[in-house]
Coordinates of C-alpha atoms in Angstrom, one line a residue:
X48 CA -117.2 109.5 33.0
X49 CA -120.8 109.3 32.4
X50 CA -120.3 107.4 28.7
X51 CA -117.6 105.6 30.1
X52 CA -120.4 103.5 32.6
X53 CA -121.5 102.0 29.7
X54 CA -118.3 100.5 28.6
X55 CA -118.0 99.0 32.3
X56 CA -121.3 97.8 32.0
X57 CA -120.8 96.2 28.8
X58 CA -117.2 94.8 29.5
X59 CA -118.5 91.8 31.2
X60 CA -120.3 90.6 28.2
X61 CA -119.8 87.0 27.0
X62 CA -117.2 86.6 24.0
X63 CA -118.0 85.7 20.8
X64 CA -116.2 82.7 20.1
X65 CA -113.9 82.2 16.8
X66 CA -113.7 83.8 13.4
X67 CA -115.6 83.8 10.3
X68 CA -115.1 85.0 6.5
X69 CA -116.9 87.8 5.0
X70 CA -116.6 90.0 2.1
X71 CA -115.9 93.9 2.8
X72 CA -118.9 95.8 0.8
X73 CA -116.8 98.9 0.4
X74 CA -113.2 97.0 -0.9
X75 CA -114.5 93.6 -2.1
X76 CA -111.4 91.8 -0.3
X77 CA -112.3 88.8 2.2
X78 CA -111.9 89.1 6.4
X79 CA -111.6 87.7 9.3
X80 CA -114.4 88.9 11.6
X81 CA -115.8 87.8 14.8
X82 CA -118.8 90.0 14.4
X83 CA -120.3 89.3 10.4
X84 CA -123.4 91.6 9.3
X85 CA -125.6 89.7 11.4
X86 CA -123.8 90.0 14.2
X87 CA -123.1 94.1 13.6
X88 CA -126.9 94.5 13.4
X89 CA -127.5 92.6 16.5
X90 CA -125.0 94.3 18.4
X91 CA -126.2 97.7 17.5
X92 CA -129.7 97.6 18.0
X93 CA -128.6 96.0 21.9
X94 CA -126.5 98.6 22.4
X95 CA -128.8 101.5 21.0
X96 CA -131.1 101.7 24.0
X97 CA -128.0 102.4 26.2
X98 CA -126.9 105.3 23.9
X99 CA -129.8 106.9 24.3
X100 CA -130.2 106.2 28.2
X101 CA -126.8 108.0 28.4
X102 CA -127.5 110.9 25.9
X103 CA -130.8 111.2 25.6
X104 CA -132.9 111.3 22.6
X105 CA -133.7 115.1 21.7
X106 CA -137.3 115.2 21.6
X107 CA -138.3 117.2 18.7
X108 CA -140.3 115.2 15.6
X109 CA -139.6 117.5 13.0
X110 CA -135.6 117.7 13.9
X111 CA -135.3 113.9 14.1
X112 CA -137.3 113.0 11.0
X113 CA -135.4 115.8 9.0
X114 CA -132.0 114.0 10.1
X115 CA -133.1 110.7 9.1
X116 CA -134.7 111.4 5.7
X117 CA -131.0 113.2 5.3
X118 CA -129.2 110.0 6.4
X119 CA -131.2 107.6 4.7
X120 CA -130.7 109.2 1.1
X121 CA -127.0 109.0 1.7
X122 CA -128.0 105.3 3.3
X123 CA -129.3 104.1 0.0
X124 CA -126.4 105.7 -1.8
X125 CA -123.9 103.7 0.0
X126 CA -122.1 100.2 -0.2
X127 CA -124.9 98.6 2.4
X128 CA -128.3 100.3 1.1
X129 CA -130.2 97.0 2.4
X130 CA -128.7 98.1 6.4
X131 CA -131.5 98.9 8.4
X132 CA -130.3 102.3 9.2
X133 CA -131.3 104.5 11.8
X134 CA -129.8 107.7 11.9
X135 CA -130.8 109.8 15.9
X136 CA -130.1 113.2 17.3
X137 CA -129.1 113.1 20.7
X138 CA -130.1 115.9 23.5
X139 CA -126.6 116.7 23.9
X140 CA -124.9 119.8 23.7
X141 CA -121.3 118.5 22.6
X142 CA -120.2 119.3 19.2
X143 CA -120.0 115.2 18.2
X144 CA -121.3 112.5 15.9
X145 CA -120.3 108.8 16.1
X146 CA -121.7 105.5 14.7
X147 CA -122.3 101.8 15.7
X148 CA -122.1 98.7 13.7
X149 CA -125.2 97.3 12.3
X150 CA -125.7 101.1 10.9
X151 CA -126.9 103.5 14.1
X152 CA -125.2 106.8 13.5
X153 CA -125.8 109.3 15.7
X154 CA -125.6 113.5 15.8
X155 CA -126.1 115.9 18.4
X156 CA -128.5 119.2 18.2
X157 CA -124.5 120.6 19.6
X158 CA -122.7 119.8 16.2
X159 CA -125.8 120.5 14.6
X160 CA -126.0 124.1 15.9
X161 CA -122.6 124.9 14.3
X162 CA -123.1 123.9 10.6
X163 CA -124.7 126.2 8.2
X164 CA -126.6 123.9 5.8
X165 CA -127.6 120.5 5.0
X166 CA -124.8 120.0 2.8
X167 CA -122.4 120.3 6.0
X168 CA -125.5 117.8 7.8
X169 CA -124.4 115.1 5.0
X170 CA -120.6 115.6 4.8
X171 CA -120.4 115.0 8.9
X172 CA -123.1 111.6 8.2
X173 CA -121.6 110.4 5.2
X174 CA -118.5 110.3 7.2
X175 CA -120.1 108.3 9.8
X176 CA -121.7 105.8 7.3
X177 CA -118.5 105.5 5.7
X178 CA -117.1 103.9 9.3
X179 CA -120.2 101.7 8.8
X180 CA -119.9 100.3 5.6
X181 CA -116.3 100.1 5.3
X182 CA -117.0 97.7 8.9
X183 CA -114.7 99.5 10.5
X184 CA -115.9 99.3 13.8
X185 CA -116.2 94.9 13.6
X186 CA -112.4 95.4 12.4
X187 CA -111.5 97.3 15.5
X188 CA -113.5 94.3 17.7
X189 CA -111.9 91.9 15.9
X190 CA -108.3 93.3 16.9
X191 CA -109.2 93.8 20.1
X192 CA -110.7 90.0 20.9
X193 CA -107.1 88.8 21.2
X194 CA -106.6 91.1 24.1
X195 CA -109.7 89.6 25.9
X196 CA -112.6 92.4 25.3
X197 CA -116.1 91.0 24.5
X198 CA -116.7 91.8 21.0
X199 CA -119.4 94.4 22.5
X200 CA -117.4 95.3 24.8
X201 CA -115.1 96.6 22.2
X202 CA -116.4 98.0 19.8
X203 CA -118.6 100.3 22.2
X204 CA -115.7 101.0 24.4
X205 CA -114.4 102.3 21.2
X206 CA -117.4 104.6 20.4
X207 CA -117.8 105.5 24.0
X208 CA -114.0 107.0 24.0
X209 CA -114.3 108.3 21.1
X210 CA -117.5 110.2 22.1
X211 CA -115.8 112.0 24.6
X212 CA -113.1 112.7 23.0
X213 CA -110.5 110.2 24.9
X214 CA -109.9 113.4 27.1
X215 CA -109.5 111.9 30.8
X216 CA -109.5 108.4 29.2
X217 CA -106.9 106.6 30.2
X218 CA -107.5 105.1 33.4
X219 CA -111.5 104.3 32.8
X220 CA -110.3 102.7 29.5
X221 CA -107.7 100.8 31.2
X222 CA -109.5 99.3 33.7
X223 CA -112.4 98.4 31.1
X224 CA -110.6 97.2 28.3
X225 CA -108.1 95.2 30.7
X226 CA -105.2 97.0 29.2
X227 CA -105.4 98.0 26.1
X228 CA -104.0 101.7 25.1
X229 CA -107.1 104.0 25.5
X230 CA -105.8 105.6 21.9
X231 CA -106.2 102.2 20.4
X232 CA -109.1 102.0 21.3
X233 CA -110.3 105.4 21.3
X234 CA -109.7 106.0 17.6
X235 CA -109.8 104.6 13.7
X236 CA -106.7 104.2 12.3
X237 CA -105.5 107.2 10.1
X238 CA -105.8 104.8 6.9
X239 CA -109.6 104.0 8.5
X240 CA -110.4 107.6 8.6
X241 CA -109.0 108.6 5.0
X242 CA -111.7 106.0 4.2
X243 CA -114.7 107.0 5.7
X244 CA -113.2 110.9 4.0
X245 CA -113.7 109.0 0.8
X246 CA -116.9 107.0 1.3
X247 CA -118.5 110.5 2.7
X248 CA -117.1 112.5 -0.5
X249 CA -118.8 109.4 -2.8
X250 CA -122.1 109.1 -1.1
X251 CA -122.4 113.1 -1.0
X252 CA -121.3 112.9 -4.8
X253 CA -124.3 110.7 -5.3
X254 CA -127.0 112.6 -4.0
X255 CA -125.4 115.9 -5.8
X256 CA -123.6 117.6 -2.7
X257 CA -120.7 119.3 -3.5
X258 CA -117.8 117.0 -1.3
X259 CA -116.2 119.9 -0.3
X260 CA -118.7 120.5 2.2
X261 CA -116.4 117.7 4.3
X262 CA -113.5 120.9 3.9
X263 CA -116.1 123.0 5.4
X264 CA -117.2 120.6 8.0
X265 CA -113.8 121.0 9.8
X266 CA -113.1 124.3 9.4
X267 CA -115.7 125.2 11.4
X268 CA -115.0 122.9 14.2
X269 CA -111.4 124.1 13.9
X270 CA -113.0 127.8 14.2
X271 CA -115.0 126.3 17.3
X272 CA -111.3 125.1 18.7
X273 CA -109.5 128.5 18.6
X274 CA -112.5 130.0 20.6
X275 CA -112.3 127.5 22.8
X276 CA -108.4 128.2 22.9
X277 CA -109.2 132.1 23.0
X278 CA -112.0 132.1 25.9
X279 CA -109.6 129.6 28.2
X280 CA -106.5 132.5 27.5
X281 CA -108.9 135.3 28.2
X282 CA -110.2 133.5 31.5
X283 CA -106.4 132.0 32.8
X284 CA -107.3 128.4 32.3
X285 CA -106.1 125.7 30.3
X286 CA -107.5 124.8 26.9
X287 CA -109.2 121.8 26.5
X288 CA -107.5 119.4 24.0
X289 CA -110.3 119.9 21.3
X290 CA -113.8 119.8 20.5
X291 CA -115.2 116.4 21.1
X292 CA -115.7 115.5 17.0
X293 CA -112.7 116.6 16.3
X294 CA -110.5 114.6 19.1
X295 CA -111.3 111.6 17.9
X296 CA -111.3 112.5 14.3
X297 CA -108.0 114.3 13.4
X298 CA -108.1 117.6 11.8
X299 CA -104.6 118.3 11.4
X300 CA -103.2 120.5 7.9
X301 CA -102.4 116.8 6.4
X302 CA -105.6 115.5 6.8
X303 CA -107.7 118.8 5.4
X304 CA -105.3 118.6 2.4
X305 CA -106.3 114.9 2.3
X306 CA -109.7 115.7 2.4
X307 CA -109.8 119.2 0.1
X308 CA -107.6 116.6 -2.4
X309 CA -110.6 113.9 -2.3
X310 CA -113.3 116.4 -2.9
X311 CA -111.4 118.4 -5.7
X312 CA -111.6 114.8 -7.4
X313 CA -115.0 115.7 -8.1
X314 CA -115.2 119.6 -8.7
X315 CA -115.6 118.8 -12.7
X316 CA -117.4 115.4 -12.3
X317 CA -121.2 117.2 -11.4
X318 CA -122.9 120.2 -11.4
X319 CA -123.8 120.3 -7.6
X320 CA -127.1 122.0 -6.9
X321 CA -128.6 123.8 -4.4
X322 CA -126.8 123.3 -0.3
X323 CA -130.4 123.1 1.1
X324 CA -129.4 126.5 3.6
X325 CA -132.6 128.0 3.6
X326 CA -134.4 124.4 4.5
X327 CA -131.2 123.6 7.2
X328 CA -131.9 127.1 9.2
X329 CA -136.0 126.4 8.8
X330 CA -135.7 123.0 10.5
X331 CA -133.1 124.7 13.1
X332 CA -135.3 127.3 14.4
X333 CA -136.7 127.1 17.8
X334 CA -133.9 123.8 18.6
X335 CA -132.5 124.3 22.2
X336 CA -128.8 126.0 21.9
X337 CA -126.7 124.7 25.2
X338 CA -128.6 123.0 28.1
X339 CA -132.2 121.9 27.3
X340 CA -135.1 122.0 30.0
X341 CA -135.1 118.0 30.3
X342 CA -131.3 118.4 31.0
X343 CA -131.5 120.8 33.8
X344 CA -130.0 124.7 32.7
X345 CA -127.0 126.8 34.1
X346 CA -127.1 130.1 34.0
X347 CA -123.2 131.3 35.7
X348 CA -123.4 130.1 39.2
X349 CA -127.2 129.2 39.5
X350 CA -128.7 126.1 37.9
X351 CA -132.8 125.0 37.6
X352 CA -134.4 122.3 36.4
X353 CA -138.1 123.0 35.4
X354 CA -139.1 119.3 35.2
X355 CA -138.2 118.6 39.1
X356 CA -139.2 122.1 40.2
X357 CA -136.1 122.6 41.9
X358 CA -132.6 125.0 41.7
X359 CA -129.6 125.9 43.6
X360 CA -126.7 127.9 43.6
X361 CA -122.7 127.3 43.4
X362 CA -120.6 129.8 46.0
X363 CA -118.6 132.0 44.5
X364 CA -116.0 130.8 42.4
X365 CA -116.9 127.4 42.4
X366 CA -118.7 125.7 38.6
X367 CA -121.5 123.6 37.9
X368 CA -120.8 120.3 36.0
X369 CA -124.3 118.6 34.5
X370 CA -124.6 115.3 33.6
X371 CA -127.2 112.7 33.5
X372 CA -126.0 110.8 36.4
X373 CA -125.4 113.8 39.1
X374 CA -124.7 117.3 39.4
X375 CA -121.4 118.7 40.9
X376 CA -120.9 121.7 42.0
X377 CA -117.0 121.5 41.9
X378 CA -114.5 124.7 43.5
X379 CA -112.2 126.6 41.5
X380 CA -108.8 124.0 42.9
X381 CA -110.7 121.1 41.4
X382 CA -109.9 119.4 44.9
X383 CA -113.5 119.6 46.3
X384 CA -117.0 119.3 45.4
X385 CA -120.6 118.4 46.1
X386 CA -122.5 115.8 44.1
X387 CA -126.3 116.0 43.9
X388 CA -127.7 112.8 43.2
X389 CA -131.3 111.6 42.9
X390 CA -132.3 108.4 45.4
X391 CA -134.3 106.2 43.5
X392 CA -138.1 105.3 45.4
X393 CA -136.8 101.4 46.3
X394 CA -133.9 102.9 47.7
X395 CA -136.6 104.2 50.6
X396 CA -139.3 106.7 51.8
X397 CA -137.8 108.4 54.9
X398 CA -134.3 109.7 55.5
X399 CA -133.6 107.1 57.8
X400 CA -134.5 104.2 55.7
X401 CA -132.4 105.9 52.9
X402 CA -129.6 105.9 55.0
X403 CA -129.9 102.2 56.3
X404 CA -130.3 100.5 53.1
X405 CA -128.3 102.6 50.5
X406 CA -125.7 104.0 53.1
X407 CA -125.3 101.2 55.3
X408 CA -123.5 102.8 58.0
X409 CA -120.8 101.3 60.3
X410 CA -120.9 104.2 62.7
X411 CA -121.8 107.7 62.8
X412 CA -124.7 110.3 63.8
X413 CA -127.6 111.9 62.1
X414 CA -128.4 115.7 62.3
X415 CA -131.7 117.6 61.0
X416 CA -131.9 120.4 59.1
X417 CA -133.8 122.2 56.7
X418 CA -133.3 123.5 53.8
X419 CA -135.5 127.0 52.4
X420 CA -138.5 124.7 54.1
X421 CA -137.5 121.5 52.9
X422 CA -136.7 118.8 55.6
X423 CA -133.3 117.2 55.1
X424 CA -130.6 115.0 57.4
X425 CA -127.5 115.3 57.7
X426 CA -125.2 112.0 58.2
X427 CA -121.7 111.6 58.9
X428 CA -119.6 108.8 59.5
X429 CA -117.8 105.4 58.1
X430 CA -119.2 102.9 55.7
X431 CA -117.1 99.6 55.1
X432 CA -115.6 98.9 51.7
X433 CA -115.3 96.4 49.5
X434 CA -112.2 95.4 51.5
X435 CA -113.7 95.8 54.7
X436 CA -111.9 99.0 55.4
X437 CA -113.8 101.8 57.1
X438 CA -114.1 104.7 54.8
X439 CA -115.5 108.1 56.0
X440 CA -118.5 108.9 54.5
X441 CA -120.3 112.6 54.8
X442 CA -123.6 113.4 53.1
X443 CA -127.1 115.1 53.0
X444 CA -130.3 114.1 52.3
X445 CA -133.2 115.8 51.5
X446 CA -136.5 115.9 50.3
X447 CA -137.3 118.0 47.4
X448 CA -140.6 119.1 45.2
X449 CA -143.1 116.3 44.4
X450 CA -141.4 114.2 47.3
X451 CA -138.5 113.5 45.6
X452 CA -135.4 112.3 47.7
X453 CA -131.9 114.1 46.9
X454 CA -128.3 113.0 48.2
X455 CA -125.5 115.8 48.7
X456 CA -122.2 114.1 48.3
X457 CA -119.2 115.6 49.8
X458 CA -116.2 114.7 48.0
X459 CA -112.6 115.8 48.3
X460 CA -108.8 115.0 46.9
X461 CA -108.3 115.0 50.9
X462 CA -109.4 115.8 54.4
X463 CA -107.5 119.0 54.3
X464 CA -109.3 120.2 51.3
X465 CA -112.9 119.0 52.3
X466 CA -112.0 120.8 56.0
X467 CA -111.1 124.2 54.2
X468 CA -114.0 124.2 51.5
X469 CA -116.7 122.8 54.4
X470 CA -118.6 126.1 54.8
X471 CA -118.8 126.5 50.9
X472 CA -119.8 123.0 50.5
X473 CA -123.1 124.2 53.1
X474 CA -123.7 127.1 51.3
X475 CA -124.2 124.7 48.3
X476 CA -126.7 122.3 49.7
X477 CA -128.5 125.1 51.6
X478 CA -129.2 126.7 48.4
X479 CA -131.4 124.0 47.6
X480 CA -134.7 125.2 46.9
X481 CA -138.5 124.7 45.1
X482 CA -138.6 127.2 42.0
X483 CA -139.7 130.6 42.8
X484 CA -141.2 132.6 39.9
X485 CA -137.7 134.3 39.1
X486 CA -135.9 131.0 39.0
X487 CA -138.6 129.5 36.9
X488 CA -138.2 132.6 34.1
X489 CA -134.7 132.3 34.5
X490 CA -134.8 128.1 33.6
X491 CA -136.3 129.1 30.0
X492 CA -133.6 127.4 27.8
X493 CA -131.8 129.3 24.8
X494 CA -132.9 128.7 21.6
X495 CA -131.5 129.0 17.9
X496 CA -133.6 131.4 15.4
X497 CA -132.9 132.5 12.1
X498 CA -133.1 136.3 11.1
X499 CA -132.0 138.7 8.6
X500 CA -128.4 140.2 9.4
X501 CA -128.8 143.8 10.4
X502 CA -127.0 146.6 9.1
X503 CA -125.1 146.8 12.1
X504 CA -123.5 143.5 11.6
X505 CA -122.5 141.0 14.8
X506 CA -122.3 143.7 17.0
X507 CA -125.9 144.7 16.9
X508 CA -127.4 141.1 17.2
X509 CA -124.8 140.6 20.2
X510 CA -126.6 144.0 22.2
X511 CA -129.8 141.4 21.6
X512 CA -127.9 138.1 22.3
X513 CA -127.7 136.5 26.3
X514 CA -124.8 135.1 25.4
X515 CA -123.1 137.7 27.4
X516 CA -119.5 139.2 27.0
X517 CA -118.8 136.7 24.0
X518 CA -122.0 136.8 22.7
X519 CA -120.2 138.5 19.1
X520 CA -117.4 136.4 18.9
X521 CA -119.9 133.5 19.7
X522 CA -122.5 134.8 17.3
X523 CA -119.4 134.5 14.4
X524 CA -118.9 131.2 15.2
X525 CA -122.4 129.8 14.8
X526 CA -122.5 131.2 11.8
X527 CA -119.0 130.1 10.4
X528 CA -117.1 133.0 10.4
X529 CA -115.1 133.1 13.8
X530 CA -112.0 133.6 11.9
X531 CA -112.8 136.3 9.4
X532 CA -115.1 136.8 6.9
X533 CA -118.5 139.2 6.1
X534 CA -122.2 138.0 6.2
X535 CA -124.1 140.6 4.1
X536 CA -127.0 142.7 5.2
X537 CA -130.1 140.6 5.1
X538 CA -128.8 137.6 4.8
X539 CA -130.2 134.8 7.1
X540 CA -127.8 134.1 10.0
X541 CA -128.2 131.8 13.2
X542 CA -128.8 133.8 16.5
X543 CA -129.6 132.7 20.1
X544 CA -132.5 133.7 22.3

C-alpha cells in the first residue's frame, strides 16, 4: 500500500491534452503519443523525487556509482544514448527493478543480493532500458488517456503496480485509475516484454556480455520462488504469488525459451569476455542483506531502530510488517493489529494538543500511562467522518527518545476481533521502549561478504550464518544454486553476517 500513495497522489494530476507524432527509436515506425521525449523526460525527473521518498535511496557511494557506470555503458549502447539517464539503487529489500520514461531505471540492493555478477547486473538493466527506449511506458499512457488517467498518473500507476508486484492490487488500482483492470495497468504486454528481452540481449551484445546472462537472470529469481513456495509449505501458510520482479515480468517455460532462443542468436556472433564476478562480489561486500539501520530491523518478534533510539516487541504469534509509512505489528488471523506511526512536530507538542488537532475528537476520555518510563495517553472514543458519521476511534500516544511523538493505532476487521486481541494489542504498545545496550547490539543490520567456500560446503558457512534454520538452503540461494548444483572449495561465494 505504501507505493500505491503515490499513484493516489499523482491521479489528480492535470491531463495532457491531444496527441502528437513521433518516431519510435527502437522500430523506426511513427506514433501517436500524448507524452513525446520531452514530455517522458519531464515526467520522470517530477516523478523521481517521489520514488525515492517512498523507497529510499541506499546510501552507499561506491554501490550507487558502480550501478550507474554499469547502466550508462549499456545507456550509450542503446537506441536513445543522448537520454539523460540515471540509473539509482534503492534501500529496499524486495527482489525488483523497474523504469520510468525519460530514462530513470531503478534496482534494489534486494535483487542485487541475489545475482552472482555483473553480467546478471546488465541483463536485469538492459531489460529495463529496453522498456525505455522502445517508449513503452508513453505507449501504456497513451492507452490509458482514453480512460481518463492523467498521463502521470498512468504511467506511474503502472510502475507503482508493477513494483509490487500487482499482489493486493486490485482495489487501490481501481479506485486510482477510475476503473481500469489493475493487470492492464500493472504490466507490459507480452509482445512489449519480448521486446525489452531483445533490446537487453542487443545492448548486452554490445558491450561484450554474453545475452544469456538474461536466462540466468530468471532462473535465479525462479530459484528464489520455490524457496519462497518451500518455507510457506514448511511453516503452513500460503505462498505468495511470486517475487516482486518476477510478478510483473512473466517467467513462465514459454518466455525462458523465448529468451534462451534470443540470446542463442548470439552464441557464435562474439567472443564474450570476462562476467566481471570477482568485481560484482568486491562492490557487494559490506551492502546491507534484509532490513537496513535507516529502515528500522526485525529480528523474529522484536524490532529496533538505531536512528530513533527506540524498539518493541510483537506478542507471541503475532508479525512485524515495516514500511516507511508505519509499523504494524499484525496477529496471526490477519484480523487485528497495531500501527505505530510517527506524529509530525506541526501536528503538536503535548499529548493533548496532538489529540485536538490531528484526532479531533467528537467524544471520548483520556487515560495516562506510561510506558518502560516514557509518558504516554491513552484516548478512546468517536471521530466524525467524512460523511459525518461517528466512527470509533482507539489509540495511544506517546513520547519517545529525543522527544519524539508516536501514535499506536488499533485497528481491527471488527469489534469482536479488536475485543479478543485487546490485551495483546497492550502488550504491544507497552513494549515500547529507549534502546538498552542488548537491543542496540541486537539492531546491527546483516550484511553480505564474500569468502572462500570451505571444505565443508553450505553446511559449514550455515553453523556461521544468523540466518537461522534456513540459513543453508538460504545460503544456496544467494549464491544461485537453490536447486542443485556444486560450488568448489575456495571458490568465492556470497555469505551473510
Amino acid at each position: 500500500m505504501r507505493r500505491l500513495l503515490i499513484a493516489a497522489c499523482l491521479a489528480a494530476t492535470v491531463l495532457v491534452p491531444g496527441c502528437a507524432t513521433v518516431e519510435n527509436p527502437v522500430t523506426g515506425k511513427k506514433e501517436r503519443t500524448v507524452m513525446d521525449e520531452r514530455s517522458e523526460m519531464a515526467e520522470g525527473a517530477k516523478a523521481h523525487p517521489q520514488i525515492l521518498a517512498q523507497f529510499g535511496e541506499y546510501k552507499d557511494p561506491k554501490v550507487q556509482a558502480y550501478v550507474n557506470e554499469v547502466g550508462q555503458r549499456l545507456a550509450k549502447a542503446s537506441h536513445r544514448p543522448e537520454l539523460d539517464w540515471h540509473f539509482t539503487v534503492l534501500d529496499s529489500p524486495d527482489v525488483n527493478a523497474f523504469a520510468l520514461p525519460g530514462g530513470y531505471v531503478y534496482v534494489t540492493r534486494g535483487i542485487m543480493a541475489y545475482m552472482d555478477s555483473e553480467a546478471d547486473l546488465a541483463g536485469v538493466v538492459g531489460h529495463e532500458i529496453g522498456h525505455v527506449t522502445a517508449r513503452h511506458g508513453s505507449q501504456r499512457a497513451t492507452r490509458q488517456q482514453s480512460a481518463g488517467i492523467g498521463v502521470m498518473a498512468a504511467t506511474i500507476l503502472g510502475v507503482v503496480l508493477e513494483s509490487q508486484g500487482v499482489r493486493g492490487a486490485a482495489n487501490a488500482a481501481s479506485q486510482a485509475s477510475q476503473g481500469i483492470a489493475a493487470g492492464y495497468v500493472a504490466k507490459y504486454s507480452r509482445g512489449q516484454e519480448s521486446q525489452a528481452d531483445k533490446l537487453g540481449a542487443e545492448y548486452l551484445n554490445g558491450l561484450n556480455y554474453d545475452p544469456h546472462n538474461m536466462v540466468d537472470v530468471i532462473k535465479v529469481l525462479e530459484s528464489q520462488e520455490r524457496f519462497a513456495a518451500d518455507q510457506a509449505k514448511a511453516e503452513g501458510r500460503a505462498p505468495r504469488e511470486g517475487s516482486d520482479w518476477l510478478a510483473s515480468h512473466p517467467s513462465n517455460e514459454e518466455r525462458l525459451r523465448d529468451i534462451t532462443r534470443i540470446a542463442d542468436e548470439y552464441k557464435a556472433q562474439a567472443s564474450y569476455g570476462n562476467e566481471g564476478r570477482d568485481r560484482y562480489l568486491q562492490v557487494m561486500d559490506g551492502v546491507a542483506f534484509g532490513d537496513s539501520a535507516e529502515q528500522g530491523v526485525t529480528r523474529g518478534r522484536n524490532f529496533y531502530h538505531e536512528p530513533l533510539g527506540f524498539a518493541l516487541t510483537a506478542p507471541p504469534g503475532w508479525k512485524i510488517q515495516n514500511s516507511p509509512e508505519a509499523l504494524a505489528m499484525v496477529n496471526g488471523e490477519g484480523n487485528a493489529a497495531v500501527i505505530v506511526k510517527m506524529v509530525p512536530p506541526q501536528a503538536g507538542s503535548t499529548h493533548e494538543e496532538i489529540i485536538r488537532n490531528s484526532v479531533k475528537p467528537a467524544s471520548g476520555k483520556t487515560e495516562q500511562r506510561n510506558f518502560n518510563g516514557l509518558p504516554a495517553t491513552h484516548f478512546s472514543g468517536t471521530v466524525k467522518n467524512k460523511d459525518g458519521q461517528a466512527q470509533a476511534v482507539e489509540l495511544t500516544l506517546v513520547t519517545g527518545p529525543s522527544n519524539q511523538n508516536y501514535a499506536f493505532i488499533y485497528g481491527a476487521k471488527d469489534q469482536q476481533s479488536l475485543q479478543r486481541t485487546y490485551p495483546q494489542i497492550q502488550q504491544a504498545e507497552s513494549s515500547f521502549r529507549a534502546l538498552t545496550a542488548d537491543d542496540r547490539s541486537a539492531a546491527r543490520p546483516w550484511k553480505l561478504k564474500s569468502v572462500p567456500m570451505p571444505g565443508g560446503g553450505f553446511a559449514e558457512l550455515a553453523r556461521q550464518s544468523p540466518l537461522g534454520s534456513s540459513a543453508e538452503q538460504q545460503l544456496r540461494l544467494l549464491n544461485g544454486v537453490y536447486g542443485g548444483g556444486n560450488v568448489s572449495p575456495g571458490q568465492k561465494v556470497k555469505v551473510v553476517e
